[in-house]
PDB file of C-alpha atoms in Angstrom:
ATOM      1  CA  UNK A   1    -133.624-162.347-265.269  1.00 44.00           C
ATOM      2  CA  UNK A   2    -133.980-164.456-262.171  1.00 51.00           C
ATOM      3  CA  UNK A   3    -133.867-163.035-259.265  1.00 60.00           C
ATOM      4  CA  UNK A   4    -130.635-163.014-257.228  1.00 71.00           C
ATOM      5  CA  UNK A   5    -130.535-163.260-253.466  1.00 84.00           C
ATOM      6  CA  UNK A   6    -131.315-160.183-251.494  1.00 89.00           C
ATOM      7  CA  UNK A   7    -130.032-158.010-248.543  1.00 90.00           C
ATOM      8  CA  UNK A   8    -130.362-155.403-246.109  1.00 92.00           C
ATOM      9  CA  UNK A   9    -128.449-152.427-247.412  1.00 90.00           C
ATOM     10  CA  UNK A  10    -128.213-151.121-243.417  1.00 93.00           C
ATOM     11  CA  UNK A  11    -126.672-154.895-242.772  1.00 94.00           C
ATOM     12  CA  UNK A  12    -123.678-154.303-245.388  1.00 93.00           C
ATOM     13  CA  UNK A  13    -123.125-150.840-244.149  1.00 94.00           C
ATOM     14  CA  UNK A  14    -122.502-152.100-240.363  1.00 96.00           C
ATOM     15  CA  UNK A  15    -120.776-154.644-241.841  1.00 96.00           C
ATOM     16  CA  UNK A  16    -118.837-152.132-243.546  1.00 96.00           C
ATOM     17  CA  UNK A  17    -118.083-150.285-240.366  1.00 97.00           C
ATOM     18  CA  UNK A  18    -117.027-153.180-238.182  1.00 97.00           C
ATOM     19  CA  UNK A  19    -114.134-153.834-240.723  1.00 98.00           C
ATOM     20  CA  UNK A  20    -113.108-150.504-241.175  1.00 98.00           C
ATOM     21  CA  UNK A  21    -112.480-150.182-237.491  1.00 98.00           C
ATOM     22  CA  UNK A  22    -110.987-153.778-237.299  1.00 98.00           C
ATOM     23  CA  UNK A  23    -108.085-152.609-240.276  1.00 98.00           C
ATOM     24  CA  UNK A  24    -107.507-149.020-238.735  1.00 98.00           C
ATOM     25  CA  UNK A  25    -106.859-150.784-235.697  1.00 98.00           C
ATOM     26  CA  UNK A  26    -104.125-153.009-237.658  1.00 98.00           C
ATOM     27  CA  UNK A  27    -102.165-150.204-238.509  1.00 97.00           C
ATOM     28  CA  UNK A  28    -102.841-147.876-235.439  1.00 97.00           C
ATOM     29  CA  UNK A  29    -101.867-150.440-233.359  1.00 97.00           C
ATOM     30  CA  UNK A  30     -97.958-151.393-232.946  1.00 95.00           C
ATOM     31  CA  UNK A  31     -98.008-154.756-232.037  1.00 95.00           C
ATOM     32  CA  UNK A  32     -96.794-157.291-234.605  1.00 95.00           C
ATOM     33  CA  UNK A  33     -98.481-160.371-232.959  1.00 97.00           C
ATOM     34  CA  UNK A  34    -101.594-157.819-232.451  1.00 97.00           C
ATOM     35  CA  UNK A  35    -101.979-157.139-235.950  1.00 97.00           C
ATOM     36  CA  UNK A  36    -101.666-160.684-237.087  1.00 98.00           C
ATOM     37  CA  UNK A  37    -104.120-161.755-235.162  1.00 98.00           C
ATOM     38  CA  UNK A  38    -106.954-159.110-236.241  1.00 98.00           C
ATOM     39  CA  UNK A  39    -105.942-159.566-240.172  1.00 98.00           C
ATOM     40  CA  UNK A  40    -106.082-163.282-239.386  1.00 98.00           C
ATOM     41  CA  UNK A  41    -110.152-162.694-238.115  1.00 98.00           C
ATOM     42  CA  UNK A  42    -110.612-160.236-241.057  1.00 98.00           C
ATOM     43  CA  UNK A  43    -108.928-162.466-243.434  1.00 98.00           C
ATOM     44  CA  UNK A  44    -111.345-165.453-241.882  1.00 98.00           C
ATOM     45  CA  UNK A  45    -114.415-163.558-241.981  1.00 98.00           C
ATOM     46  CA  UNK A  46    -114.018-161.995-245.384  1.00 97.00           C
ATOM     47  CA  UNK A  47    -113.747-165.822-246.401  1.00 97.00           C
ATOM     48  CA  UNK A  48    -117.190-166.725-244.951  1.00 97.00           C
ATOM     49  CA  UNK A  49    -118.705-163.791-246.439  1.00 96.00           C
ATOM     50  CA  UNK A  50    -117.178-164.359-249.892  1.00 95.00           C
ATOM     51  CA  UNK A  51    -117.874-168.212-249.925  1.00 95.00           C
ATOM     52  CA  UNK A  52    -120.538-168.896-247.940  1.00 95.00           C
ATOM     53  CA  UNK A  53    -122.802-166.233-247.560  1.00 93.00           C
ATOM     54  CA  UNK A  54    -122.933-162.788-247.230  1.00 93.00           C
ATOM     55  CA  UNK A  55    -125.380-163.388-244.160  1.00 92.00           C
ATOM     56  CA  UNK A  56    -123.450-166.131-242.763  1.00 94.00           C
ATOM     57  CA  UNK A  57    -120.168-163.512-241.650  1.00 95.00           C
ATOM     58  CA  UNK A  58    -119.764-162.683-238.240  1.00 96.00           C
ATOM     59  CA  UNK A  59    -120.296-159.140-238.529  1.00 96.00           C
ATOM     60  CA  UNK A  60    -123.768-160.058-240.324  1.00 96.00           C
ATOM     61  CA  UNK A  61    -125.107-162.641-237.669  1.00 96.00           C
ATOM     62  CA  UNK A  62    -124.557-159.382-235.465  1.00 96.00           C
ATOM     63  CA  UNK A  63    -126.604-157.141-237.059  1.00 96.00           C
ATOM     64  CA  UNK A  64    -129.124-159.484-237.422  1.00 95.00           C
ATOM     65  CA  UNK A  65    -129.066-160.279-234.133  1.00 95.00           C
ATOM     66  CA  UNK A  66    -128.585-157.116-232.252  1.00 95.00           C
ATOM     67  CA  UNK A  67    -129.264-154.251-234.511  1.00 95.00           C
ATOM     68  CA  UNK A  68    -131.942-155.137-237.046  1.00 94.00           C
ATOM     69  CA  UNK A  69    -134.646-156.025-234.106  1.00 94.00           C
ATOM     70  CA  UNK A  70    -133.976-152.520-233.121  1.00 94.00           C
ATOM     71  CA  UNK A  71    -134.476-150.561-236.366  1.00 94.00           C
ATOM     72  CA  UNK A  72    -137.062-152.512-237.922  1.00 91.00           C
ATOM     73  CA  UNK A  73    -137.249-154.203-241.427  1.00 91.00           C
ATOM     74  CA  UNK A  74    -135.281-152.132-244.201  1.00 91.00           C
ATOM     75  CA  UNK A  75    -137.231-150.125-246.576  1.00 88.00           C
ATOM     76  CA  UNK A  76    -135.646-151.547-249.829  1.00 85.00           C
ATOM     77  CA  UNK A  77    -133.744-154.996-250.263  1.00 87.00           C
ATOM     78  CA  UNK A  78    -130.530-154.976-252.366  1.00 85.00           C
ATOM     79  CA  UNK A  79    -129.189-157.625-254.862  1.00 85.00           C
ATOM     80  CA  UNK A  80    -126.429-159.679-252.712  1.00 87.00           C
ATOM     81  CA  UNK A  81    -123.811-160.289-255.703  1.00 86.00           C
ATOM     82  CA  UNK A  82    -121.870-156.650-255.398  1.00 87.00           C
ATOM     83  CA  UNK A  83    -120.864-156.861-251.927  1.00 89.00           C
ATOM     84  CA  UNK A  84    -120.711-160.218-252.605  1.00 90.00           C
ATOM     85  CA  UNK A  85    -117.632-159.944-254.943  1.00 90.00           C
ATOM     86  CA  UNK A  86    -116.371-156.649-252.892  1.00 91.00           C
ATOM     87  CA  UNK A  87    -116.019-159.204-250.134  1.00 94.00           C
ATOM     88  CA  UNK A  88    -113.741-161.161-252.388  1.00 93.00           C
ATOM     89  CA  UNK A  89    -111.858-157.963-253.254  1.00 93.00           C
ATOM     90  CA  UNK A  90    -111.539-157.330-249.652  1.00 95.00           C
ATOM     91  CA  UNK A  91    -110.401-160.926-248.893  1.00 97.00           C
ATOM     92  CA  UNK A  92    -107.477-160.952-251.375  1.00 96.00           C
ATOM     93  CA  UNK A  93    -106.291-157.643-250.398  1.00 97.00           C
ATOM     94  CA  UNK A  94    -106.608-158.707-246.058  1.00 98.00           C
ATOM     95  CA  UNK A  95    -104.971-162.090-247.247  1.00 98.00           C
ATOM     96  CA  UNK A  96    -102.160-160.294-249.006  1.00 98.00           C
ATOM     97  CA  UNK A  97    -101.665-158.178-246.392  1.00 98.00           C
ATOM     98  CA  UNK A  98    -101.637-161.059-243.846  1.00 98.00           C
ATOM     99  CA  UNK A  99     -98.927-163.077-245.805  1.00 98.00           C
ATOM    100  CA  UNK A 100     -96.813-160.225-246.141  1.00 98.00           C
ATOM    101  CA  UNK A 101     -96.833-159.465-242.376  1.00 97.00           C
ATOM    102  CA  UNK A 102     -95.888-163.202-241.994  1.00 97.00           C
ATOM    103  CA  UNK A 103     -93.219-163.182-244.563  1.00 97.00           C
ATOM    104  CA  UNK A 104     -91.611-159.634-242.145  1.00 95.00           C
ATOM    105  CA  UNK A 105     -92.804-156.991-245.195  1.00 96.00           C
ATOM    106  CA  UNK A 106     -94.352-154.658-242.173  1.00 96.00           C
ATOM    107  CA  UNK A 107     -94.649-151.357-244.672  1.00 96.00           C
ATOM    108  CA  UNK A 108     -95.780-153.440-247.221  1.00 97.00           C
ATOM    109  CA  UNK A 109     -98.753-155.425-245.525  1.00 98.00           C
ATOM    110  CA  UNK A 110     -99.788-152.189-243.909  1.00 97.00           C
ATOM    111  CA  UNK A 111    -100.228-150.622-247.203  1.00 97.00           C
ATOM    112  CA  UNK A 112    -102.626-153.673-248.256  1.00 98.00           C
ATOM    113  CA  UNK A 113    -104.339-153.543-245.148  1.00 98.00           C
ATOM    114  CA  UNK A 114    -104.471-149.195-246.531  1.00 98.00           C
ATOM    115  CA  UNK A 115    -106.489-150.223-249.458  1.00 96.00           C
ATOM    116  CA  UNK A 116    -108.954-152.732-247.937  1.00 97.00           C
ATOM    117  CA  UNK A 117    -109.667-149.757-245.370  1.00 97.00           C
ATOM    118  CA  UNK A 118    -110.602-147.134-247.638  1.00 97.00           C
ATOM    119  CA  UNK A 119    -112.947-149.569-249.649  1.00 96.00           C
ATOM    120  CA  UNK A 120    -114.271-150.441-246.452  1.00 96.00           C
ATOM    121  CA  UNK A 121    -115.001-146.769-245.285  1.00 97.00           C
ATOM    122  CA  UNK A 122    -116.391-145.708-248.214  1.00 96.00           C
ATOM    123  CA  UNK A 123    -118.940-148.592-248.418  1.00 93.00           C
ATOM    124  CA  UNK A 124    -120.018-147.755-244.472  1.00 94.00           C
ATOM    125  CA  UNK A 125    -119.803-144.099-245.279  1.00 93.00           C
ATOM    126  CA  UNK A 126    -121.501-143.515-248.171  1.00 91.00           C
ATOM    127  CA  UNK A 127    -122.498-147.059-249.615  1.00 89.00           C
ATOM    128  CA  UNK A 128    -119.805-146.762-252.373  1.00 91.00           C
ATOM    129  CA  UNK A 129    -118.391-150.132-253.535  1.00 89.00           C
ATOM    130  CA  UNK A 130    -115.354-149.728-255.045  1.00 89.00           C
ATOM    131  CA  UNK A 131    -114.589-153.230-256.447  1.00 84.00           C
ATOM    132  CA  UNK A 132    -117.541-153.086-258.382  1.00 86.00           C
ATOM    133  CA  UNK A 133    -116.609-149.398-259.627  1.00 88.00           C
ATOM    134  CA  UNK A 134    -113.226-151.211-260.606  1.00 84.00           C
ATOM    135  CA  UNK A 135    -114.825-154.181-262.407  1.00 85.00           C
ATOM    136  CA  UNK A 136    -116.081-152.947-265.716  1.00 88.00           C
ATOM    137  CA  UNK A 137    -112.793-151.349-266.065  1.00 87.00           C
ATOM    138  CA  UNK A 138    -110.854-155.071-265.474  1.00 84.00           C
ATOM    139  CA  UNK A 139    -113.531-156.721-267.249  1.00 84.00           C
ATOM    140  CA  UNK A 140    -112.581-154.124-270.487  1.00 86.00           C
ATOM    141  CA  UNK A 141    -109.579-155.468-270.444  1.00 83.00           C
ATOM    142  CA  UNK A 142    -110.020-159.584-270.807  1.00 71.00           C
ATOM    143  CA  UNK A 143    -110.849-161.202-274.068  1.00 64.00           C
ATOM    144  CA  UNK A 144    -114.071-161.165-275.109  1.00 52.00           C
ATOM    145  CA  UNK A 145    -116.338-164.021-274.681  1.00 49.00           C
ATOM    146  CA  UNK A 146    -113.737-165.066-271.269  1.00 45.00           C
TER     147      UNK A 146
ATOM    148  CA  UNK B   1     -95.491-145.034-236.442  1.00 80.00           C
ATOM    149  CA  UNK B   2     -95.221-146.160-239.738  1.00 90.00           C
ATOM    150  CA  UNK B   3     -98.996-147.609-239.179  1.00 94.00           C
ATOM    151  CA  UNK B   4    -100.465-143.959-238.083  1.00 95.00           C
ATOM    152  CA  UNK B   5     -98.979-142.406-241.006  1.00 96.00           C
ATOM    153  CA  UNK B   6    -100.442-144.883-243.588  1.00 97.00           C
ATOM    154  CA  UNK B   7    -103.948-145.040-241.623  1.00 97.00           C
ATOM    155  CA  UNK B   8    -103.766-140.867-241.882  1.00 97.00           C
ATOM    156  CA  UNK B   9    -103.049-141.286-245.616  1.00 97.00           C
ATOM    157  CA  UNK B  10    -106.208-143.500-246.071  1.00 97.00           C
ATOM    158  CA  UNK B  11    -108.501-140.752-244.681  1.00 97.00           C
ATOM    159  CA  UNK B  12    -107.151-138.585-247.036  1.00 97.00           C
ATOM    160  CA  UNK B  13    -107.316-140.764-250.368  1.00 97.00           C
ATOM    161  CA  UNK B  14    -110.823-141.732-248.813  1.00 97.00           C
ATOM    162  CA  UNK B  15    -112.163-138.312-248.458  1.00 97.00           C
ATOM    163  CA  UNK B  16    -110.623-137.510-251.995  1.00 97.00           C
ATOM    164  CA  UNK B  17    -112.497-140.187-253.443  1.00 95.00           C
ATOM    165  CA  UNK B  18    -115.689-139.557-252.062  1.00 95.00           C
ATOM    166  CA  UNK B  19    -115.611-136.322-253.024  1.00 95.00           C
ATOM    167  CA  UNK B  20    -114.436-136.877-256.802  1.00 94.00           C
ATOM    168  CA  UNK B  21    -117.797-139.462-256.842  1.00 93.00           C
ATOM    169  CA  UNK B  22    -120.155-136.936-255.691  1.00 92.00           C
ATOM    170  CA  UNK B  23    -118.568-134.766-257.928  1.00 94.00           C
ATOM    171  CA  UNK B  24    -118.528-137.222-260.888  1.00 94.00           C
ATOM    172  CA  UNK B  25    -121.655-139.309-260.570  1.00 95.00           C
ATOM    173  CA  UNK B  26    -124.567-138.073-263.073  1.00 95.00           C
ATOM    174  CA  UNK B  27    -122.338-135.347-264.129  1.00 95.00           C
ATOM    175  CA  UNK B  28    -123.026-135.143-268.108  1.00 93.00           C
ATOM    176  CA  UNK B  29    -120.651-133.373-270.125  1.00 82.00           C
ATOM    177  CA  UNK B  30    -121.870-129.710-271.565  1.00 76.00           C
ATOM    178  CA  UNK B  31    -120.631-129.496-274.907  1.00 68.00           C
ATOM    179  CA  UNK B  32    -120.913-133.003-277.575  1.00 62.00           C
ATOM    180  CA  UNK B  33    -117.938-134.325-278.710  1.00 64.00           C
ATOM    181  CA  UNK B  34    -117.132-133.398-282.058  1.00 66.00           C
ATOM    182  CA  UNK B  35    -116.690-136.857-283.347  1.00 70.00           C
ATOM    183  CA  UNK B  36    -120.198-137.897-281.961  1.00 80.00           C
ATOM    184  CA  UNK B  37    -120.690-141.647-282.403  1.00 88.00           C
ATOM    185  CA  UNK B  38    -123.535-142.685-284.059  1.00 93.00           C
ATOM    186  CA  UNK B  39    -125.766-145.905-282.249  1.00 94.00           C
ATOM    187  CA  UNK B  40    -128.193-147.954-284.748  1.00 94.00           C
ATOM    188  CA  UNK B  41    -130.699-150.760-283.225  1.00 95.00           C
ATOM    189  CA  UNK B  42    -128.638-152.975-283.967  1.00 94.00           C
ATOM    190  CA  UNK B  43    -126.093-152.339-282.163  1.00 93.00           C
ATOM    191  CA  UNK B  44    -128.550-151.548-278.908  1.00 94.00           C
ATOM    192  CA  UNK B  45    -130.739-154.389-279.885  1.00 94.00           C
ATOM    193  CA  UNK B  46    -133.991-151.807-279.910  1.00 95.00           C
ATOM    194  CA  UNK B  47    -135.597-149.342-281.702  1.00 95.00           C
ATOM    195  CA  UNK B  48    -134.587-145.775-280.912  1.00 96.00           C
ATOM    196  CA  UNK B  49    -136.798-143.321-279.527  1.00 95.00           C
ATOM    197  CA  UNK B  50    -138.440-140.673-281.710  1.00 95.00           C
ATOM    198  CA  UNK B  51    -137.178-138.022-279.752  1.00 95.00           C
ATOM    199  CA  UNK B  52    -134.487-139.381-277.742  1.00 96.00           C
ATOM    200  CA  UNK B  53    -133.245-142.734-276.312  1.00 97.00           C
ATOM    201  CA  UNK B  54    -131.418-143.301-273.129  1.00 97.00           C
ATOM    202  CA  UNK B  55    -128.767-146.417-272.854  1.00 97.00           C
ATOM    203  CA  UNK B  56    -127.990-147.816-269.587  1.00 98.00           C
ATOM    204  CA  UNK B  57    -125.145-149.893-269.446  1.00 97.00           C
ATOM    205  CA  UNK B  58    -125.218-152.405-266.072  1.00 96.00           C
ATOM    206  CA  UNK B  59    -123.264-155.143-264.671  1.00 92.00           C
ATOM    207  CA  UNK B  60    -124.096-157.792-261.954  1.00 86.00           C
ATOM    208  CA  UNK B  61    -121.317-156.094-259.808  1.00 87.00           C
ATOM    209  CA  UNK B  62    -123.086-152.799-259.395  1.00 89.00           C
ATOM    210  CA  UNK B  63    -125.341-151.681-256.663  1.00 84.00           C
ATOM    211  CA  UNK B  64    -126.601-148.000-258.510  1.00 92.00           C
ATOM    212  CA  UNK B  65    -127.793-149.963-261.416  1.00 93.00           C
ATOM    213  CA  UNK B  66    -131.352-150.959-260.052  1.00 91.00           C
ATOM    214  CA  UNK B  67    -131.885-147.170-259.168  1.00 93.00           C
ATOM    215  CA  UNK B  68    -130.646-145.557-262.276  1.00 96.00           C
ATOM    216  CA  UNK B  69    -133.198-147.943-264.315  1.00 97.00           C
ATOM    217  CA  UNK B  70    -136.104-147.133-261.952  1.00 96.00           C
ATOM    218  CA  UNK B  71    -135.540-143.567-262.745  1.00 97.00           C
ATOM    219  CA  UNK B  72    -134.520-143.776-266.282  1.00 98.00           C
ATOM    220  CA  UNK B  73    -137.602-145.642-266.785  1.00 97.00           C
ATOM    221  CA  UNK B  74    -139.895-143.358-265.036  1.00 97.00           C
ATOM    222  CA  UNK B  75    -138.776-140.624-267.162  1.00 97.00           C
ATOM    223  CA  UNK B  76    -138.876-142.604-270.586  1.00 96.00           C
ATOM    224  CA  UNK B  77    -142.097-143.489-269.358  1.00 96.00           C
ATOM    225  CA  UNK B  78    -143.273-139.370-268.908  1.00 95.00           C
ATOM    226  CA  UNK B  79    -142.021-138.319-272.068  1.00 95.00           C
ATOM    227  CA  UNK B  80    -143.138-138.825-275.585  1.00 93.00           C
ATOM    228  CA  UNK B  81    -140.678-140.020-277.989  1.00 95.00           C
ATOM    229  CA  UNK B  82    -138.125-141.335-274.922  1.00 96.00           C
ATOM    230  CA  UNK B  83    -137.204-144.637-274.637  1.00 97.00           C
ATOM    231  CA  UNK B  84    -134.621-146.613-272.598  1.00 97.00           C
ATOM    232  CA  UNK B  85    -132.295-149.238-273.616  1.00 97.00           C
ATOM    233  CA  UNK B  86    -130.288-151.242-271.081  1.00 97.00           C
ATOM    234  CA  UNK B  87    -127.467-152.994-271.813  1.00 97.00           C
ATOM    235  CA  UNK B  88    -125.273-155.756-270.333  1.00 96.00           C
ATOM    236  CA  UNK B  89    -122.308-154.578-270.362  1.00 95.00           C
ATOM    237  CA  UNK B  90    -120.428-157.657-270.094  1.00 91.00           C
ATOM    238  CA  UNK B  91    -122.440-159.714-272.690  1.00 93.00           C
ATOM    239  CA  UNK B  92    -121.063-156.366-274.798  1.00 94.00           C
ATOM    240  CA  UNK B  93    -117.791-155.935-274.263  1.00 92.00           C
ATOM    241  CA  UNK B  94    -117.125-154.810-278.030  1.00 91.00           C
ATOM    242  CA  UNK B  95    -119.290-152.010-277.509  1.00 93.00           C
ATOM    243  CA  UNK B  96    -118.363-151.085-273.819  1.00 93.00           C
ATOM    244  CA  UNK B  97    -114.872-150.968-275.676  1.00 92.00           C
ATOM    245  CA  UNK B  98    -116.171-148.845-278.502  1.00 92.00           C
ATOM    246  CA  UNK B  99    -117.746-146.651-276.576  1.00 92.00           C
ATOM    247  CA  UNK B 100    -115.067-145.722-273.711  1.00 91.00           C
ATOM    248  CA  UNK B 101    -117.619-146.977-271.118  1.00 93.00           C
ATOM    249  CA  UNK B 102    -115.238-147.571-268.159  1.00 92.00           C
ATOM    250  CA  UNK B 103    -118.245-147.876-264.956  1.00 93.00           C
ATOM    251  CA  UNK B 104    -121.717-148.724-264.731  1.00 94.00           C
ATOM    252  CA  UNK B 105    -123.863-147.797-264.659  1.00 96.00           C
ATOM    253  CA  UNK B 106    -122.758-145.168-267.803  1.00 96.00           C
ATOM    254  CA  UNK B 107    -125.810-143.379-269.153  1.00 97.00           C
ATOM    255  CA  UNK B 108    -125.670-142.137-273.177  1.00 96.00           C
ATOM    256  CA  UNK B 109    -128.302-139.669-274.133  1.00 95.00           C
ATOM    257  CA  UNK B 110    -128.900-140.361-278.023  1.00 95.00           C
ATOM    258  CA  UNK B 111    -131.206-137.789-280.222  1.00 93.00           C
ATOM    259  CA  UNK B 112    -133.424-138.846-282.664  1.00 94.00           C
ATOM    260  CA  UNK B 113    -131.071-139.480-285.337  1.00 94.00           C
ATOM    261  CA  UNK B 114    -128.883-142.535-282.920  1.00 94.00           C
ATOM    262  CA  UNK B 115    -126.025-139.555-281.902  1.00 94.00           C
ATOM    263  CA  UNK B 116    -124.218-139.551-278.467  1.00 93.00           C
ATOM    264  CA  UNK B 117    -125.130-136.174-277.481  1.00 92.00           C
ATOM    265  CA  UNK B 118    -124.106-136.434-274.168  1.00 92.00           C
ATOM    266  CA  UNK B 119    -123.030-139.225-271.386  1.00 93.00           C
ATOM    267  CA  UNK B 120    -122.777-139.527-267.790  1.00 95.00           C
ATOM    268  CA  UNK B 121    -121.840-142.347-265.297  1.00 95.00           C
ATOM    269  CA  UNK B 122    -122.874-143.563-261.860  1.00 95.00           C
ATOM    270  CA  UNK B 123    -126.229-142.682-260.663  1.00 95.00           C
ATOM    271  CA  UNK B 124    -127.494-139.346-261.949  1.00 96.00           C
ATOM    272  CA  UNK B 125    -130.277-137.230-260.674  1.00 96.00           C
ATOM    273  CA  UNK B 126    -133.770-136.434-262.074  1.00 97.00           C
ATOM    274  CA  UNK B 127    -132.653-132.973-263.349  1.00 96.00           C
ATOM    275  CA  UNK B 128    -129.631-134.373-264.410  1.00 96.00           C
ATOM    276  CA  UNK B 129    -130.986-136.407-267.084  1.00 96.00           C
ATOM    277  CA  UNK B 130    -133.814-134.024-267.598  1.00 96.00           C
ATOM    278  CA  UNK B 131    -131.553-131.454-268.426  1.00 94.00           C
ATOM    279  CA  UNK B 132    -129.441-134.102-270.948  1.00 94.00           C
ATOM    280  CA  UNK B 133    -132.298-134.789-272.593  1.00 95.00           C
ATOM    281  CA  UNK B 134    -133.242-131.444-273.339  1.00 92.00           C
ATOM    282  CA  UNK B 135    -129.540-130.808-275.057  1.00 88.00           C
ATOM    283  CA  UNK B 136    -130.493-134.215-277.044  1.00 87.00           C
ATOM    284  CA  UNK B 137    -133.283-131.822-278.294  1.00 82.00           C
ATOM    285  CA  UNK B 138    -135.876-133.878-276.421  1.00 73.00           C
ATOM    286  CA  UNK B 139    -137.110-131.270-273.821  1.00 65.00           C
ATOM    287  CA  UNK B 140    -139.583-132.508-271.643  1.00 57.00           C
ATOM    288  CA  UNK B 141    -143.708-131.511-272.199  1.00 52.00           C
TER     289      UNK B 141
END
């Protein structure tokens, strides 16, 4: 098996954190324009995550940058392509949210923005990635050999 | 206020499903099925153990993967007669069908004859599959 491209497991759990308190903000905050704005940056940095890099995010330049020199080089490295595809998981769920917001569907988008936050919590929290906990289960269900 | 209420309900479901993983993960059931499958090399793709054999099932998307196959070997590795098997579960999906696999990684502990005797998913502890493997009639020493 070749070997995929690896990451700092304390790097995806800041990451982790830094969106969780950007989407409770979304819906503790009562401020249409407010909230459009933060799922917009979510939505956008989800994207860079997903499609460029996992390292190339935001959120990741800044632990690089401003954490990591602090706490030293991690102890184990971790393959990149979970939190890889949760980041795609997240995206469609922030970009859902987003349009729905646009489109005047307040209840609605917060309750996408709902589900993106408690993926995101438990990944900071306890490392848990729940796309990938989902994906055998949606995998089951497509033809075989798709 | 609409936002506070949903953000309150999203601690809850969060807390609920943190708990139901700890609760969950490595937990292998106590009493066999009565309609135990039955696994041939074949369908693993390996010889089975003399004692027991352990199948992994893993998937690209899945972080606990790497550490349930460090430990799973490490034990195989400690124990005469144990062997592991993984398997991908998406190059398998007939069998990950078969076999009610719904997360990976899912563990099956098979005795020395290719029976299920007992399964678990996520990633279990030492003493967890210790204790599996002794049901499988494999017990360690």
């Amino acid at each position: 098996m070749s070997q995929p491209t690896q990451v700092d497991p304390r790097g995806l759990r800041f990451v982790a954190g830094i969106t969780a308190v950007v989407l409770a903000l979304v819906l503790a905050i009562p401020s249409e324009p407010v909230r459009i704005v933060l799922l917009a940056v979510q939505v956008a940095v989800f994207a860079v995550a997903a499609f460029i890099g996992l390292q190339r995010s935001p959120y990741a330049i800044a632990f690089a940058r401003l954490v990591r020199p602090r706490i030293g080089p991690p102890a184990a490295l971790e393959d990149s392509r979970p939190p890889r595809f949760a980041q795609v998981v997240g995206l469609t769920f922030t970009a859902v949210a987003l349009v729905l917001l646009l489109a005047g569907a307040t209840t609605a988008a917060l309750v996408a923005t709902a589900y993106a936050l408690v993926a995101a919590v438990l990944n900071a929290a306890i490392g848990l990635c729940l796309g990938c906990e989902l994906y055998l289960a949606l995998r089951r269900l497509a033809p075989a050999g798709a | 206020m609409t936002g506070l209420l949903i953000l309150l309900a999203a601690a809850v479901v969060t807390v609920v499903i943190a708990v139901l993983m700890r609760w969950k993960n490595g937990r292998f059931a106590e009493r066999p099925a009565d309609d135990r499958e039955v696994l041939t090399p074949e369908q693993i793709g390996a010889p089975l153990g003399e004692r027991a054999t352990l199948v992994q099932f893993s998937s690209a998307f899945c972080s606990p993967c790497r550490a349930t196959r460090t430990l799973l070997t490490d034990i195989a590795g400690r124990l005469d007669g144990v062997v592991t098997v993984e398997i991908d579960a998406e190059a398998h999906l007939d069998l990950v069908r078969e076999l009610h696999v719904m997360r990976t990684p899912t563990v099956l502990v098979l005795d020395a004859d290719g029976a299920v005797s007992t399964r678990a998913s996520g990633l279990p502890r030492r003493d967890q599959v210790l204790a599996a493997l002794d049901r499988a009639g494999a017990s360690p020493g």
